[in-house]
Amino acid sequence: MFVFYDKIYIEEIDSTNSYLKSLNASDRTLLYTFNQTKGRGRKNREWLNFKDKNLALSVLFVPQYPVENFLWHIAVFSLSLIDILKEEGVENGWIKWPNDVFIDDKKIAGVLAESVWNNGVMEKLIVGIGININSDRNDLSGIDKKATSLYFETNKTFALNGFAERYIEKLERYFDLFFSDKGKSEIRKRWIDNNKLLGKKAEWIICDKKYIGTVVDIDSDGYLALDDGVETRKVISGDIFLI
Ligand code: BTN
């Protein structure tokens, strides 16, 4: 059974990802807080903090195996939340490849994966998620993009400790599945099932060039496959916009 060797709760920290990056901790160390004061998003964006309302949680992996890409780890983090949303009766949650969890057109969580390399070898992989739990309308209106929270979707306030324990348990189950024989194909199946992009027209930008095409697959490497009418292109990272 996959378990996190260390589960550390910290009352306040600038960024759970940054802290784990700087720490000489062992593989499968998990760190979480309800008060992250300088959360970071992708592309140097800021991840806003609402003290004692939301969860910021990161895991450090010290890979004993070659990590081809982080996409699977990101998917595991997102799927674990999708499960909880369903248990809470929120059926319209979906994963916006590669790393956002949405409810309809509003974002409820984001995942940030970062790595540390030495001589071409990945020494550390840090994956962190920020989940909006008890943020209210007022908090959410301070975010520059459409956002939501569990409270907003269910009208229920969540005990943060209980939520964190529940999420950690889901993560352990999903990582257990991921590291099993058929792990990737199982994760891929669920990822596709909870992905609203498939079959939709989307726009994406690579090296300042804009492409338009139809999302046709999440392939066996975890990449997004888009058909632009001429060929099927692999998108390995970046932002996809539905049009
Ligand atoms: C994004 O939407 O761009 C990703 C947001 C990731 C936020 C989480 S919160 C826990 C971890 N620590 C950070 O500083 N960022 C990630």
PDB file of C-alpha atoms and ligand atoms in Angstrom:
ATOM      1  CA  MET A   1       0.000   0.000   0.000  1.00  0.00           C
ATOM      2  CA  PHE A   2       1.322   3.447  -0.905  1.00  0.00           C
ATOM      3  CA  VAL A   3       1.736   5.676   2.129  1.00  0.00           C
ATOM      4  CA  PHE A   4       3.276   9.047   2.736  1.00  0.00           C
ATOM      5  CA  TYR A   5       6.222   8.450   5.041  1.00  0.00           C
ATOM      6  CA  ASP A   6       5.856  11.818   6.674  1.00  0.00           C
ATOM      7  CA  LYS A   7       2.732  13.972   6.911  1.00  0.00           C
ATOM      8  CA  ILE A   8       3.586  17.372   8.267  1.00  0.00           C
ATOM      9  CA  TYR A   9       1.052  20.018   9.228  1.00  0.00           C
ATOM     10  CA  ILE A  10       2.419  23.516   9.549  1.00  0.00           C
ATOM     11  CA  GLU A  11       0.461  26.452  10.897  1.00  0.00           C
ATOM     12  CA  GLU A  12       1.817  29.002   8.450  1.00  0.00           C
ATOM     13  CA  ILE A  13       4.293  28.868   5.571  1.00  0.00           C
ATOM     14  CA  ASP A  14       5.116  31.049   2.565  1.00  0.00           C
ATOM     15  CA  SER A  15       4.714  28.245   0.028  1.00  0.00           C
ATOM     16  CA  THR A  16       4.455  24.506   0.677  1.00  0.00           C
ATOM     17  CA  ASN A  17       6.137  23.820  -2.690  1.00  0.00           C
ATOM     18  CA  SER A  18       9.063  26.179  -1.981  1.00  0.00           C
ATOM     19  CA  TYR A  19       9.553  24.797   1.504  1.00  0.00           C
ATOM     20  CA  LEU A  20       9.677  21.189   0.334  1.00  0.00           C
ATOM     21  CA  LYS A  21      12.072  22.182  -2.441  1.00  0.00           C
ATOM     22  CA  SER A  22      14.495  23.669   0.077  1.00  0.00           C
ATOM     23  CA  LEU A  23      14.150  20.872   2.608  1.00  0.00           C
ATOM     24  CA  ASN A  24      16.392  17.836   2.696  1.00  0.00           C
ATOM     25  CA  ALA A  25      13.439  15.560   3.294  1.00  0.00           C
ATOM     26  CA  SER A  26      12.876  11.979   2.267  1.00  0.00           C
ATOM     27  CA  ASP A  27      10.777  10.571  -0.533  1.00  0.00           C
ATOM     28  CA  ARG A  28       6.983  10.824  -0.064  1.00  0.00           C
ATOM     29  CA  THR A  29       7.054  13.655   2.446  1.00  0.00           C
ATOM     30  CA  LEU A  30       3.759  15.512   2.542  1.00  0.00           C
ATOM     31  CA  LEU A  31       3.336  19.025   3.896  1.00  0.00           C
ATOM     32  CA  TYR A  32       0.128  20.991   4.312  1.00  0.00           C
ATOM     33  CA  THR A  33      -1.178  24.186   5.777  1.00  0.00           C
ATOM     34  CA  PHE A  34      -4.342  26.260   5.918  1.00  0.00           C
ATOM     35  CA  ASN A  35      -2.361  29.459   5.875  1.00  0.00           C
ATOM     36  CA  GLN A  36       0.000  29.720   2.930  1.00  0.00           C
ATOM     37  CA  THR A  37       1.121  33.323   2.700  1.00  0.00           C
ATOM     38  CA  LYS A  38       2.965  33.389  -0.656  1.00  0.00           C
ATOM     39  CA  GLY A  39       1.427  30.669  -2.761  1.00  0.00           C
ATOM     40  CA  ARG A  40       2.730  30.336  -6.286  1.00  0.00           C
ATOM     41  CA  GLY A  41       0.837  29.312  -9.397  1.00  0.00           C
ATOM     42  CA  ARG A  42       2.081  28.352 -12.815  1.00  0.00           C
ATOM     43  CA  LYS A  43       3.901  30.903 -14.969  1.00  0.00           C
ATOM     44  CA  ASN A  44       4.909  32.914 -11.898  1.00  0.00           C
ATOM     45  CA  ARG A  45       1.312  33.674 -11.105  1.00  0.00           C
ATOM     46  CA  GLU A  46       0.244  34.227  -7.536  1.00  0.00           C
ATOM     47  CA  TRP A  47      -2.003  31.736  -5.717  1.00  0.00           C
ATOM     48  CA  LEU A  48      -4.111  33.800  -3.361  1.00  0.00           C
ATOM     49  CA  ASN A  49      -4.304  33.069   0.344  1.00  0.00           C
ATOM     50  CA  PHE A  50      -7.415  33.263   2.504  1.00  0.00           C
ATOM     51  CA  LYS A  51      -6.225  32.477   5.993  1.00  0.00           C
ATOM     52  CA  ASP A  52      -7.748  29.344   7.544  1.00  0.00           C
ATOM     53  CA  LYS A  53     -10.155  28.812   4.696  1.00  0.00           C
ATOM     54  CA  ASN A  54      -8.317  26.730   2.126  1.00  0.00           C
ATOM     55  CA  LEU A  55      -5.874  23.881   1.793  1.00  0.00           C
ATOM     56  CA  ALA A  56      -2.351  24.143   0.398  1.00  0.00           C
ATOM     57  CA  LEU A  57      -0.727  20.721   0.222  1.00  0.00           C
ATOM     58  CA  SER A  58       2.487  19.511  -1.403  1.00  0.00           C
ATOM     59  CA  VAL A  59       4.306  16.218  -1.740  1.00  0.00           C
ATOM     60  CA  LEU A  60       8.011  15.699  -2.255  1.00  0.00           C
ATOM     61  CA  PHE A  61       9.100  12.744  -4.338  1.00  0.00           C
ATOM     62  CA  VAL A  62      12.728  11.718  -4.491  1.00  0.00           C
ATOM     63  CA  PRO A  63      12.347   9.537  -7.545  1.00  0.00           C
ATOM     64  CA  GLN A  64      13.784   6.032  -7.332  1.00  0.00           C
ATOM     65  CA  TYR A  65      12.534   5.506 -10.863  1.00  0.00           C
ATOM     66  CA  PRO A  66      12.804   7.509 -14.094  1.00  0.00           C
ATOM     67  CA  VAL A  67      10.016  10.082 -14.211  1.00  0.00           C
ATOM     68  CA  GLU A  68       9.091  10.548 -17.879  1.00  0.00           C
ATOM     69  CA  ASN A  69       6.829  13.457 -17.126  1.00  0.00           C
ATOM     70  CA  PHE A  70       4.861  14.838 -14.190  1.00  0.00           C
ATOM     71  CA  LEU A  71       1.508  14.720 -15.893  1.00  0.00           C
ATOM     72  CA  TRP A  72       0.451  11.513 -14.171  1.00  0.00           C
ATOM     73  CA  HIS A  73       1.284  12.892 -10.761  1.00  0.00           C
ATOM     74  CA  ILE A  74      -0.756  15.986 -11.544  1.00  0.00           C
ATOM     75  CA  ALA A  75      -3.668  13.817 -12.678  1.00  0.00           C
ATOM     76  CA  VAL A  76      -3.574  11.861  -9.407  1.00  0.00           C
ATOM     77  CA  PHE A  77      -3.859  15.092  -7.418  1.00  0.00           C
ATOM     78  CA  SER A  78      -6.821  16.263  -9.509  1.00  0.00           C
ATOM     79  CA  LEU A  79      -8.652  12.927  -9.547  1.00  0.00           C
ATOM     80  CA  SER A  80      -8.444  12.709  -5.760  1.00  0.00           C
ATOM     81  CA  LEU A  81     -10.351  15.969  -5.530  1.00  0.00           C
ATOM     82  CA  ILE A  82     -12.872  14.959  -8.200  1.00  0.00           C
ATOM     83  CA  ASP A  83     -13.741  11.920  -6.034  1.00  0.00           C
ATOM     84  CA  ILE A  84     -14.448  14.114  -3.017  1.00  0.00           C
ATOM     85  CA  LEU A  85     -16.528  16.499  -5.113  1.00  0.00           C
ATOM     86  CA  LYS A  86     -18.658  13.584  -6.268  1.00  0.00           C
ATOM     87  CA  GLU A  87     -19.078  12.330  -2.714  1.00  0.00           C
ATOM     88  CA  GLU A  88     -20.345  15.794  -1.827  1.00  0.00           C
ATOM     89  CA  GLY A  89     -22.887  15.687  -4.631  1.00  0.00           C
ATOM     90  CA  VAL A  90     -20.945  18.023  -6.919  1.00  0.00           C
ATOM     91  CA  GLU A  91     -21.177  16.134 -10.207  1.00  0.00           C
ATOM     92  CA  ASN A  92     -20.036  18.818 -12.629  1.00  0.00           C
ATOM     93  CA  GLY A  93     -16.375  18.900 -11.603  1.00  0.00           C
ATOM     94  CA  TRP A  94     -13.839  18.283 -14.355  1.00  0.00           C
ATOM     95  CA  ILE A  95     -10.111  18.388 -14.979  1.00  0.00           C
ATOM     96  CA  LYS A  96      -8.826  20.998 -17.363  1.00  0.00           C
ATOM     97  CA  TRP A  97      -5.692  19.370 -18.712  1.00  0.00           C
ATOM     98  CA  PRO A  98      -3.072  19.502 -17.424  1.00  0.00           C
ATOM     99  CA  ASN A  99      -3.558  20.862 -13.970  1.00  0.00           C
ATOM    100  CA  ASP A 100      -6.719  22.715 -13.056  1.00  0.00           C
ATOM    101  CA  VAL A 101      -9.890  21.424 -11.474  1.00  0.00           C
ATOM    102  CA  PHE A 102     -13.019  23.254 -12.518  1.00  0.00           C
ATOM    103  CA  ILE A 103     -16.679  23.181 -11.631  1.00  0.00           C
ATOM    104  CA  ASP A 104     -18.437  24.260 -14.798  1.00  0.00           C
ATOM    105  CA  ASP A 105     -16.531  27.381 -15.822  1.00  0.00           C
ATOM    106  CA  LYS A 106     -15.082  28.187 -12.393  1.00  0.00           C
ATOM    107  CA  LYS A 107     -11.768  27.019 -11.018  1.00  0.00           C
ATOM    108  CA  ILE A 108     -11.749  25.319  -7.626  1.00  0.00           C
ATOM    109  CA  ALA A 109      -8.157  24.053  -7.510  1.00  0.00           C
ATOM    110  CA  GLY A 110      -4.805  24.289  -9.246  1.00  0.00           C
ATOM    111  CA  VAL A 111      -1.779  22.008  -9.229  1.00  0.00           C
ATOM    112  CA  LEU A 112       1.833  23.108  -9.538  1.00  0.00           C
ATOM    113  CA  ALA A 113       4.552  20.524 -10.309  1.00  0.00           C
ATOM    114  CA  GLU A 114       8.213  21.482 -10.072  1.00  0.00           C
ATOM    115  CA  SER A 115      11.450  19.568 -10.318  1.00  0.00           C
ATOM    116  CA  VAL A 116      15.055  19.891  -9.205  1.00  0.00           C
ATOM    117  CA  TRP A 117      17.726  18.400 -11.466  1.00  0.00           C
ATOM    118  CA  ASN A 118      21.379  17.505 -10.996  1.00  0.00           C
ATOM    119  CA  ASN A 119      23.535  16.367 -13.931  1.00  0.00           C
ATOM    120  CA  GLY A 120      20.532  15.356 -15.984  1.00  0.00           C
ATOM    121  CA  VAL A 121      18.990  13.367 -13.137  1.00  0.00           C
ATOM    122  CA  MET A 122      15.774  14.440 -11.475  1.00  0.00           C
ATOM    123  CA  GLU A 123      16.590  14.738  -7.783  1.00  0.00           C
ATOM    124  CA  LYS A 124      13.265  16.005  -6.565  1.00  0.00           C
ATOM    125  CA  LEU A 125       9.752  16.297  -7.833  1.00  0.00           C
ATOM    126  CA  ILE A 126       7.386  18.514  -5.878  1.00  0.00           C
ATOM    127  CA  VAL A 127       3.688  18.501  -6.614  1.00  0.00           C
ATOM    128  CA  GLY A 128       1.380  20.883  -4.774  1.00  0.00           C
ATOM    129  CA  ILE A 129      -2.327  21.616  -4.885  1.00  0.00           C
ATOM    130  CA  GLY A 130      -4.318  24.591  -3.690  1.00  0.00           C
ATOM    131  CA  ILE A 131      -7.996  23.838  -3.062  1.00  0.00           C
ATOM    132  CA  ASN A 132     -10.613  26.499  -2.358  1.00  0.00           C
ATOM    133  CA  ILE A 133     -12.645  25.057   0.493  1.00  0.00           C
ATOM    134  CA  ASN A 134     -14.416  27.630   2.645  1.00  0.00           C
ATOM    135  CA  SER A 135     -13.797  30.804   0.627  1.00  0.00           C
ATOM    136  CA  ASP A 136     -16.944  32.857   0.387  1.00  0.00           C
ATOM    137  CA  ARG A 137     -18.269  35.104  -2.349  1.00  0.00           C
ATOM    138  CA  ASN A 138     -16.276  38.025  -1.028  1.00  0.00           C
ATOM    139  CA  ASP A 139     -12.976  36.102  -1.058  1.00  0.00           C
ATOM    140  CA  LEU A 140     -13.629  34.690  -4.499  1.00  0.00           C
ATOM    141  CA  SER A 141     -14.403  38.083  -5.973  1.00  0.00           C
ATOM    142  CA  GLY A 142     -10.781  39.055  -5.246  1.00  0.00           C
ATOM    143  CA  ILE A 143      -9.522  36.481  -7.740  1.00  0.00           C
ATOM    144  CA  ASP A 144      -9.035  37.825 -11.260  1.00  0.00           C
ATOM    145  CA  LYS A 145     -10.475  34.719 -12.956  1.00  0.00           C
ATOM    146  CA  LYS A 146     -13.764  32.916 -12.371  1.00  0.00           C
ATOM    147  CA  ALA A 147     -13.331  30.892  -9.174  1.00  0.00           C
ATOM    148  CA  THR A 148     -15.389  28.796  -6.817  1.00  0.00           C
ATOM    149  CA  SER A 149     -15.047  26.849  -3.569  1.00  0.00           C
ATOM    150  CA  LEU A 150     -16.538  23.761  -1.956  1.00  0.00           C
ATOM    151  CA  TYR A 151     -18.515  26.010   0.364  1.00  0.00           C
ATOM    152  CA  PHE A 152     -19.895  27.952  -2.583  1.00  0.00           C
ATOM    153  CA  GLU A 153     -20.922  24.773  -4.405  1.00  0.00           C
ATOM    154  CA  THR A 154     -22.440  22.880  -1.475  1.00  0.00           C
ATOM    155  CA  ASN A 155     -23.510  25.581   0.968  1.00  0.00           C
ATOM    156  CA  LYS A 156     -21.605  23.669   3.639  1.00  0.00           C
ATOM    157  CA  THR A 157     -18.648  24.796   5.712  1.00  0.00           C
ATOM    158  CA  PHE A 158     -15.939  22.132   5.901  1.00  0.00           C
ATOM    159  CA  ALA A 159     -13.757  21.312   8.898  1.00  0.00           C
ATOM    160  CA  LEU A 160     -10.316  21.860   7.408  1.00  0.00           C
ATOM    161  CA  ASN A 161      -8.521  19.115   9.339  1.00  0.00           C
ATOM    162  CA  GLY A 162     -11.112  16.544   8.375  1.00  0.00           C
ATOM    163  CA  PHE A 163     -10.964  17.656   4.770  1.00  0.00           C
ATOM    164  CA  ALA A 164      -7.165  17.403   4.689  1.00  0.00           C
ATOM    165  CA  GLU A 165      -7.245  13.873   6.140  1.00  0.00           C
ATOM    166  CA  ARG A 166      -9.873  12.831   3.631  1.00  0.00           C
ATOM    167  CA  TYR A 167      -7.905  14.268   0.719  1.00  0.00           C
ATOM    168  CA  ILE A 168      -4.657  12.646   1.878  1.00  0.00           C
ATOM    169  CA  GLU A 169      -6.398   9.272   2.070  1.00  0.00           C
ATOM    170  CA  LYS A 170      -7.649   9.692  -1.502  1.00  0.00           C
ATOM    171  CA  LEU A 171      -4.159  10.637  -2.662  1.00  0.00           C
ATOM    172  CA  GLU A 172      -2.711   7.505  -1.062  1.00  0.00           C
ATOM    173  CA  ARG A 173      -5.309   5.325  -2.764  1.00  0.00           C
ATOM    174  CA  TYR A 174      -4.725   6.927  -6.150  1.00  0.00           C
ATOM    175  CA  PHE A 175      -0.938   6.730  -5.872  1.00  0.00           C
ATOM    176  CA  ASP A 176      -1.306   3.105  -4.881  1.00  0.00           C
ATOM    177  CA  LEU A 177      -3.261   2.551  -8.087  1.00  0.00           C
ATOM    178  CA  PHE A 178      -0.783   4.616 -10.117  1.00  0.00           C
ATOM    179  CA  PHE A 179       2.209   2.568  -8.965  1.00  0.00           C
ATOM    180  CA  SER A 180       0.426  -0.732  -9.608  1.00  0.00           C
ATOM    181  CA  ASP A 181       0.807  -2.770 -12.826  1.00  0.00           C
ATOM    182  CA  LYS A 182      -2.055  -1.211 -14.735  1.00  0.00           C
ATOM    183  CA  GLY A 183      -1.682   2.125 -12.982  1.00  0.00           C
ATOM    184  CA  LYS A 184      -1.218   4.448 -15.904  1.00  0.00           C
ATOM    185  CA  SER A 185      -3.993   3.034 -18.029  1.00  0.00           C
ATOM    186  CA  GLU A 186      -6.428   3.169 -15.080  1.00  0.00           C
ATOM    187  CA  ILE A 187      -5.485   6.771 -14.294  1.00  0.00           C
ATOM    188  CA  ARG A 188      -5.729   7.657 -17.982  1.00  0.00           C
ATOM    189  CA  LYS A 189      -9.223   6.160 -18.182  1.00  0.00           C
ATOM    190  CA  ARG A 190     -10.450   8.196 -15.218  1.00  0.00           C
ATOM    191  CA  TRP A 191      -8.675  11.284 -16.455  1.00  0.00           C
ATOM    192  CA  ILE A 192     -10.447  11.001 -19.817  1.00  0.00           C
ATOM    193  CA  ASP A 193     -13.777  10.340 -18.081  1.00  0.00           C
ATOM    194  CA  ASN A 194     -13.437  13.549 -16.097  1.00  0.00           C
ATOM    195  CA  ASN A 195     -12.149  15.720 -18.889  1.00  0.00           C
ATOM    196  CA  LYS A 196     -14.564  17.978 -20.698  1.00  0.00           C
ATOM    197  CA  LEU A 197     -12.062  18.984 -23.370  1.00  0.00           C
ATOM    198  CA  LEU A 198     -12.413  15.894 -25.522  1.00  0.00           C
ATOM    199  CA  GLY A 199     -14.225  16.565 -28.768  1.00  0.00           C
ATOM    200  CA  LYS A 200     -14.155  20.328 -28.171  1.00  0.00           C
ATOM    201  CA  LYS A 201     -12.509  23.030 -30.257  1.00  0.00           C
ATOM    202  CA  ALA A 202      -9.589  24.628 -28.504  1.00  0.00           C
ATOM    203  CA  GLU A 203      -6.856  27.147 -28.978  1.00  0.00           C
ATOM    204  CA  TRP A 204      -3.295  26.775 -27.769  1.00  0.00           C
ATOM    205  CA  ILE A 205      -0.052  28.662 -28.171  1.00  0.00           C
ATOM    206  CA  ILE A 206       3.403  27.161 -28.655  1.00  0.00           C
ATOM    207  CA  CYS A 207       6.427  29.445 -29.101  1.00  0.00           C
ATOM    208  CA  ASP A 208       4.180  32.442 -29.777  1.00  0.00           C
ATOM    209  CA  LYS A 209       2.344  30.583 -32.541  1.00  0.00           C
ATOM    210  CA  LYS A 210      -1.360  30.088 -32.125  1.00  0.00           C
ATOM    211  CA  TYR A 211      -3.023  26.813 -33.117  1.00  0.00           C
ATOM    212  CA  ILE A 212      -6.670  25.882 -33.322  1.00  0.00           C
ATOM    213  CA  GLY A 213      -7.917  22.334 -33.349  1.00  0.00           C
ATOM    214  CA  THR A 214     -10.134  19.690 -31.834  1.00  0.00           C
ATOM    215  CA  VAL A 215      -9.067  17.848 -28.711  1.00  0.00           C
ATOM    216  CA  VAL A 216      -9.049  14.176 -29.668  1.00  0.00           C
ATOM    217  CA  ASP A 217      -7.298  12.333 -26.843  1.00  0.00           C
ATOM    218  CA  ILE A 218      -5.187  12.233 -23.745  1.00  0.00           C
ATOM    219  CA  ASP A 219      -2.613   9.814 -25.085  1.00  0.00           C
ATOM    220  CA  SER A 220      -0.746   7.002 -23.365  1.00  0.00           C
ATOM    221  CA  ASP A 221       2.022   9.458 -22.363  1.00  0.00           C
ATOM    222  CA  GLY A 222      -0.498  11.761 -20.714  1.00  0.00           C
ATOM    223  CA  TYR A 223      -0.154  14.372 -23.462  1.00  0.00           C
ATOM    224  CA  LEU A 224      -3.078  16.121 -25.041  1.00  0.00           C
ATOM    225  CA  ALA A 225      -3.662  15.231 -28.681  1.00  0.00           C
ATOM    226  CA  LEU A 226      -5.215  17.895 -30.884  1.00  0.00           C
ATOM    227  CA  ASP A 227      -6.239  17.600 -34.500  1.00  0.00           C
ATOM    228  CA  ASP A 228      -5.730  20.874 -36.347  1.00  0.00           C
ATOM    229  CA  GLY A 229      -7.202  19.555 -39.592  1.00  0.00           C
ATOM    230  CA  VAL A 230      -3.768  18.796 -41.043  1.00  0.00           C
ATOM    231  CA  GLU A 231      -2.230  16.577 -38.416  1.00  0.00           C
ATOM    232  CA  THR A 232      -2.611  15.396 -34.862  1.00  0.00           C
ATOM    233  CA  ARG A 233      -0.356  17.412 -32.609  1.00  0.00           C
ATOM    234  CA  LYS A 234       0.907  16.473 -29.177  1.00  0.00           C
ATOM    235  CA  VAL A 235       0.651  19.212 -26.598  1.00  0.00           C
ATOM    236  CA  ILE A 236       2.972  18.530 -23.718  1.00  0.00           C
ATOM    237  CA  SER A 237       2.325  21.558 -21.534  1.00  0.00           C
ATOM    238  CA  GLY A 238       0.671  24.930 -21.452  1.00  0.00           C
ATOM    239  CA  ASP A 239      -2.715  26.539 -21.367  1.00  0.00           C
ATOM    240  CA  ILE A 240      -5.545  25.368 -23.536  1.00  0.00           C
ATOM    241  CA  PHE A 241      -8.533  27.597 -24.138  1.00  0.00           C
ATOM    242  CA  LEU A 242     -11.862  26.312 -25.292  1.00  0.00           C
ATOM    243  CA  ILE A 243     -13.383  28.315 -28.130  1.00  0.00           C
TER     244      ILE A 243
HETATM  245  C1  BTN B   1      -2.096  27.220 -10.723  1.00  0.00           C
HETATM  246  O1  BTN B   1      -3.325  27.235 -10.758  1.00  0.00           O
HETATM  247  O2  BTN B   1      -1.412  27.931 -11.484  1.00  0.00           O
HETATM  248  C2  BTN B   1      -1.413  26.316  -9.727  1.00  0.00           C
HETATM  249  C3  BTN B   1      -1.660  26.729  -8.313  1.00  0.00           C
HETATM  250  C4  BTN B   1      -0.910  25.863  -7.329  1.00  0.00           C
HETATM  251  C5  BTN B   1      -1.053  26.320  -5.890  1.00  0.00           C
HETATM  252  C6  BTN B   1      -0.473  25.328  -4.930  1.00  0.00           C
HETATM  253  S1  BTN B   1      -0.902  25.654  -3.267  1.00  0.00           S
HETATM  254  C7  BTN B   1       0.253  24.450  -2.697  1.00  0.00           C
HETATM  255  C8  BTN B   1       1.483  24.610  -3.570  1.00  0.00           C
HETATM  256  N1  BTN B   1       2.368  25.634  -3.038  1.00  0.00           N
HETATM  257  C9  BTN B   1       2.463  26.687  -3.868  1.00  0.00           C
HETATM  258  O3  BTN B   1       3.152  27.711  -3.659  1.00  0.00           O
HETATM  259  N2  BTN B   1       1.713  26.496  -4.950  1.00  0.00           N
HETATM  260  C10 BTN B   1       1.053  25.203  -4.926  1.00  0.00           C
END
